[in-house]
Structure formats: C-alpha cells, structure tokens
mmCIF file of C-alpha atoms in Angstrom:
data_model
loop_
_atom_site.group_PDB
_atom_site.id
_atom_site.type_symbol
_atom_site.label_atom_id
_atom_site.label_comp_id
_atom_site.label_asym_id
_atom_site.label_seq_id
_atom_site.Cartn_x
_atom_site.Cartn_y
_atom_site.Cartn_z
ATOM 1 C CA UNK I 1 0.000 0.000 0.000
ATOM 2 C CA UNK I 2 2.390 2.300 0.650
ATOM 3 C CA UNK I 3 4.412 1.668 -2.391
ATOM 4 C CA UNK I 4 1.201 2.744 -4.509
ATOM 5 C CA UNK I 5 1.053 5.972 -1.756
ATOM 6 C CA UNK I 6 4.675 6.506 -2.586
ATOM 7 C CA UNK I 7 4.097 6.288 -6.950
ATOM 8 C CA UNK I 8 0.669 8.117 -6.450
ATOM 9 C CA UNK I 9 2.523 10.994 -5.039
ATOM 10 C CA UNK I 10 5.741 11.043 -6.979
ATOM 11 C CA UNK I 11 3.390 11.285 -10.436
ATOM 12 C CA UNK I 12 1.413 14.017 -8.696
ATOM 13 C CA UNK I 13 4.539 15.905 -8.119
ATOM 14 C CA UNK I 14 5.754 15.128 -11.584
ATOM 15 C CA UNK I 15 2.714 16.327 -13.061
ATOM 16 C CA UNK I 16 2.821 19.417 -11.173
ATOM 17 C CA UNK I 17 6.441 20.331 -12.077
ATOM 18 C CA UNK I 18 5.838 19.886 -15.805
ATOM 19 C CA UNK I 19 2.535 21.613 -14.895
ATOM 20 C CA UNK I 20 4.072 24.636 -13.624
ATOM 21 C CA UNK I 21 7.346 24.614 -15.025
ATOM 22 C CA UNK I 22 9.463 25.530 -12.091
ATOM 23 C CA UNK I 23 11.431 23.686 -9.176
ATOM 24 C CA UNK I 24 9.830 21.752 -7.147
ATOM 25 C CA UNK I 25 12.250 21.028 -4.563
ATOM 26 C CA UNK I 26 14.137 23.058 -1.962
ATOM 27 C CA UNK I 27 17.907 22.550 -3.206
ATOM 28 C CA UNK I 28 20.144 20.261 -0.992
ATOM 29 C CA UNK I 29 20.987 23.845 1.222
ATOM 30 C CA UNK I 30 18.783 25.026 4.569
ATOM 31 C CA UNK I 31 15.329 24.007 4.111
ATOM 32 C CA UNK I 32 12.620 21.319 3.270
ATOM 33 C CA UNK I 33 14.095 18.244 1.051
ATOM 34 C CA UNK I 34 11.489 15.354 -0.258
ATOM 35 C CA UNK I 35 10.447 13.133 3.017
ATOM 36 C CA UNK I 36 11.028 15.961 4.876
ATOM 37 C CA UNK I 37 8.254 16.332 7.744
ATOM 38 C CA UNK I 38 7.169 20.092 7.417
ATOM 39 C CA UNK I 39 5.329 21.677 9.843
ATOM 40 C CA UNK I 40 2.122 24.414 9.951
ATOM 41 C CA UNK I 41 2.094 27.775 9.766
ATOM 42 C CA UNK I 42 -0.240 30.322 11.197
ATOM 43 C CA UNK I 43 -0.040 33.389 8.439
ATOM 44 C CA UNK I 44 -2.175 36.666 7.812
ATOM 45 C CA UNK I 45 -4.728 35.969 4.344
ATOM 46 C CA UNK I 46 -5.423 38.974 2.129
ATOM 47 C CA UNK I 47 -9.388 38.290 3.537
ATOM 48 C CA UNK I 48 -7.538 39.436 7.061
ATOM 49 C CA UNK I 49 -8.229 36.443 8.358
ATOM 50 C CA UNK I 50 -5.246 34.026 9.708
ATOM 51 C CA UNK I 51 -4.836 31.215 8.003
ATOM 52 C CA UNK I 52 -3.234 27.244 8.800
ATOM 53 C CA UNK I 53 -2.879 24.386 6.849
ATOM 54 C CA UNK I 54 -4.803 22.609 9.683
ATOM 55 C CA UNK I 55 -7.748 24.677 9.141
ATOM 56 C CA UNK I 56 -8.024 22.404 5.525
ATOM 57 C CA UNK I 57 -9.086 19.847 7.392
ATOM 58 C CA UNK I 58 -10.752 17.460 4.360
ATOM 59 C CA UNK I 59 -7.006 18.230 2.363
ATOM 60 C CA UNK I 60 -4.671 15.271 1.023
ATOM 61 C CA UNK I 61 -2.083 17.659 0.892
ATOM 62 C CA UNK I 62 -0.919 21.116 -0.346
ATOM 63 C CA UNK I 63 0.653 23.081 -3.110
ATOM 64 C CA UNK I 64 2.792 25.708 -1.268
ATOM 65 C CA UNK I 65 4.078 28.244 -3.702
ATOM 66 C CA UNK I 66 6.048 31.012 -2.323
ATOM 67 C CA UNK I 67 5.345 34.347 -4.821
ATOM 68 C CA UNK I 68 5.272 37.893 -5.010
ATOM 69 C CA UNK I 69 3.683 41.105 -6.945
ATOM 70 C CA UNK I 70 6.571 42.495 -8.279
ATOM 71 C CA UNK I 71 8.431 39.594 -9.523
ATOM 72 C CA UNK I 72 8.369 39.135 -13.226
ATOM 73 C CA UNK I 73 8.369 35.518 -13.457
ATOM 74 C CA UNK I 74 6.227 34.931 -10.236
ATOM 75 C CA UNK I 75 3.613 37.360 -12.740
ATOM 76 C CA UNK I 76 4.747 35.168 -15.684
ATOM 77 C CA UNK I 77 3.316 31.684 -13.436
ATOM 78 C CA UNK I 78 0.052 33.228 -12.114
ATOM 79 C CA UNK I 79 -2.247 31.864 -15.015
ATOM 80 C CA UNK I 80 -0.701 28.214 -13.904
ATOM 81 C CA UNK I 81 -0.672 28.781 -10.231
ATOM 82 C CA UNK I 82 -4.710 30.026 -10.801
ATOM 83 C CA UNK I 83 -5.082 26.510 -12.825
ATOM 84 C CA UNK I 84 -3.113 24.182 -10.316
ATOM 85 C CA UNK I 85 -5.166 25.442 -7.688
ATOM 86 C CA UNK I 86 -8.213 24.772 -10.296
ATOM 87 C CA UNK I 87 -7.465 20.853 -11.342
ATOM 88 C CA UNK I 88 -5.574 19.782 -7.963
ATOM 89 C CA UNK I 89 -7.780 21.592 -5.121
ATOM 90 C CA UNK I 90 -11.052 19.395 -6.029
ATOM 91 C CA UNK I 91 -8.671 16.146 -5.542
ATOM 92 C CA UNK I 92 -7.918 17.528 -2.222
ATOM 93 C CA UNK I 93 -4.812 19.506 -3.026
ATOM 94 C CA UNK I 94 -5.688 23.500 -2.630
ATOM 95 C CA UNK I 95 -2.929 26.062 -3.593
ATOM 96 C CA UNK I 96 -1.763 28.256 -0.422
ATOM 97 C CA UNK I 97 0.563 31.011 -2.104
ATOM 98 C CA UNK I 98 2.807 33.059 0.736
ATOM 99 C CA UNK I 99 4.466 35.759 -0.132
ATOM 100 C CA UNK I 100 7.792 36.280 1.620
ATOM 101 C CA UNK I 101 8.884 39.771 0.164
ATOM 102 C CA UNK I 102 9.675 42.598 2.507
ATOM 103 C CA UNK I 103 7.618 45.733 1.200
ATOM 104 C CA UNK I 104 10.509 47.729 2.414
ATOM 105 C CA UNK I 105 12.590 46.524 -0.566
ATOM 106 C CA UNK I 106 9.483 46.323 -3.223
ATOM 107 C CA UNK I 107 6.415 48.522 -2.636
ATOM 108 C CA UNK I 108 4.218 46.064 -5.287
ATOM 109 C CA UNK I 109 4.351 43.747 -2.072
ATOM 110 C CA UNK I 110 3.071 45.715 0.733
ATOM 111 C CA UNK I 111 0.061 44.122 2.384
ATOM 112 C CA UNK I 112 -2.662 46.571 0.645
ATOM 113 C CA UNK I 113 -1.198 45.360 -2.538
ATOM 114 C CA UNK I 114 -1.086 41.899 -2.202
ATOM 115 C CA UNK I 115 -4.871 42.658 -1.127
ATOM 116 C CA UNK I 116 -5.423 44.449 -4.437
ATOM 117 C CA UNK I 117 -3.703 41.578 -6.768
ATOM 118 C CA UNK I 118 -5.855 38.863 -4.967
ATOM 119 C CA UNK I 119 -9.184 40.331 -5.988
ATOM 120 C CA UNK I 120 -7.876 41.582 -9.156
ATOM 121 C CA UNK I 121 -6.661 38.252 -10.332
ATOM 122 C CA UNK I 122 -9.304 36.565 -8.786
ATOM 123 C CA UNK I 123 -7.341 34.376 -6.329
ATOM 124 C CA UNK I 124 -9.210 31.165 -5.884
ATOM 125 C CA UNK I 125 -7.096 30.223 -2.810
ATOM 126 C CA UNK I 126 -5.189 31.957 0.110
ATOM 127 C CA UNK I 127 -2.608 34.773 -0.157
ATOM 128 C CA UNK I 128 -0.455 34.864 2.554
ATOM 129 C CA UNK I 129 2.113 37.323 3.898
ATOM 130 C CA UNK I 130 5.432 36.063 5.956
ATOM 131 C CA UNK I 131 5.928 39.321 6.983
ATOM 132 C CA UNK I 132 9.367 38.361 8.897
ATOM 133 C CA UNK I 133 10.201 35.541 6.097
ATOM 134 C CA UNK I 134 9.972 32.491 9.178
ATOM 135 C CA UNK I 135 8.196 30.186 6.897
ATOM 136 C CA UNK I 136 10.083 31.118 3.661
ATOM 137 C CA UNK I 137 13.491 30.489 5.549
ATOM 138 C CA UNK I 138 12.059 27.317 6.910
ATOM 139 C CA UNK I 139 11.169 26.226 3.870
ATOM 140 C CA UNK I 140 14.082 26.701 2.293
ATOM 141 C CA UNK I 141 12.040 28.964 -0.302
ATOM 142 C CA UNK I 142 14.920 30.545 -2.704
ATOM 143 C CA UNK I 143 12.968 32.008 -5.381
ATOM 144 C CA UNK I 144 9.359 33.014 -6.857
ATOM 145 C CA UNK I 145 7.567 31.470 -7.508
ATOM 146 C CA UNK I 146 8.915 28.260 -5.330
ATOM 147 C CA UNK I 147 6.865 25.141 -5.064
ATOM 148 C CA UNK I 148 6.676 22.747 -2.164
ATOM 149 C CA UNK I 149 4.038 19.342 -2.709
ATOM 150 C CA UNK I 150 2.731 18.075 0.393
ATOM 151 C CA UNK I 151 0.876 14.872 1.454
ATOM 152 C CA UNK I 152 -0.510 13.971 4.580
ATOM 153 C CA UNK I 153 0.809 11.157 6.027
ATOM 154 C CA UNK I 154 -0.251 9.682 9.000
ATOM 155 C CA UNK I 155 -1.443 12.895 10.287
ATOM 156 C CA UNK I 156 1.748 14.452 9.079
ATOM 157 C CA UNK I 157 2.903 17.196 6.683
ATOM 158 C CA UNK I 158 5.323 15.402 4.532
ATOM 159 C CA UNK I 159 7.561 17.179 1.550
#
C-alpha cells in the first residue's frame, strides 16, 4: 500500500512540475528536502483572516508556492498557479501562495497590494504574507515562484 502511496505521489509531483514549469524542490541547502516532515504555519490571508494548513481539514495535501507582486516571473506563473489550484484543489490539493517579500525593498508587495492583486486576479485560494520571512526560511524557499508538494501522512505534513 504504501508503495502505490509513494508512486501516487511522486506522479502528482511530476505532473505538477511539468505543470508549472518551475522547481519543485528546496535545493540540498537550509530548508525542506522530499520526506522531509514540514510543519504548519499560522499566516495573515489577504481576507484578514489568519490562516493554517490545519484549518483544511478534508485536504490530502498542499501546493505551497512562495510568490510575489513584483516579480516578473512569479507574474509570468500566475495563469498556472490560478489553474493548479483549479485541477488539484477538487482532488484535495488546494494552492496556499505566501508571499515572503519585505515591502521595504518592493512597494508592489506591501500588504494593501497583495490585497489588491488577490481580488484583481481573482485568487481562488489563500494569499499569505510572511511578513518576517519564518516560513520562507524554513522552507528553504529561494525564489518566486517556489513550489513545495505536500501529502498527509499519518497525520503528518510530509515534503
């Protein structure tokens, strides 16, 4: 059983690379690596609202993409972050974008803004700031957009 648990999720993830086009692995530096056990976050939505993965409690998993507003290939990827979130949420596998820009650096990413681009673009899933870039360190995020796939496992979070 596991075996098929194992192939089941390595052809999701290899679907959603060529999906989306873009690495979908930390590197082998600081950060999540596949089988890694990652744990929840508790991160302000564009709705206000704060948001966990363990609020999505009917999920198989997640697709964590760290993005941004001003970045021009993060803006390049939105149509196919919009259409992951489209195909995999219904099987149980909702988007939840962060962003982990400081607005001090790029004012496209202040809060307000992110607010904006969400209804503008007609987010279908949450937008998430990591105002002091915890999570995106964590992670191991090194780019935008950066994709982590997640399955849970046993009542864990596993990369």
């Amino acid at each position: 059983m596991k075996k098929f648990l194992l192939l089941g999720s390595l052809l999701l993830v290899a679907a959603l690379a060529m999906t989306i086009g873009v690495q979908t692995f930390a590197s082998m530096g600081p950060g999540y690596h596949a089988g890694d056990i990652a744990k929840d976050f508790h991160l302000k939505n564009v709705d206000g609202k704060m948001v966990s993965l363990s609020d999505f409690k009917e999920a198989k998993g997640f697709i964590v993409v760290f993005t941004c507003n001003h970045c021009p290939v993060a803006k390049l990827y939105e149509d196919r972050v919009l259409a992951l979130d489209k195909e995999f949420a219904p099987q149980g596998y909702p988007v939840i974008a962060v962003n982990p820009t400081d607005p001090d650096f790029y004012a496209d990413d202040t809060y307000a803004k992110m607010v904006t681009t969400a209804k503008d673009h007609h987010y279908s899933y949450p937008y998430l700031v990591d105002a002091g870039q915890q999570i995106t360190k964590l992670y191991g995020a090194t780019n935008t957009p950066h994709v982590f796939v997640l399955n849970k496992e046993n009542g864990k979070l596993v990369v």
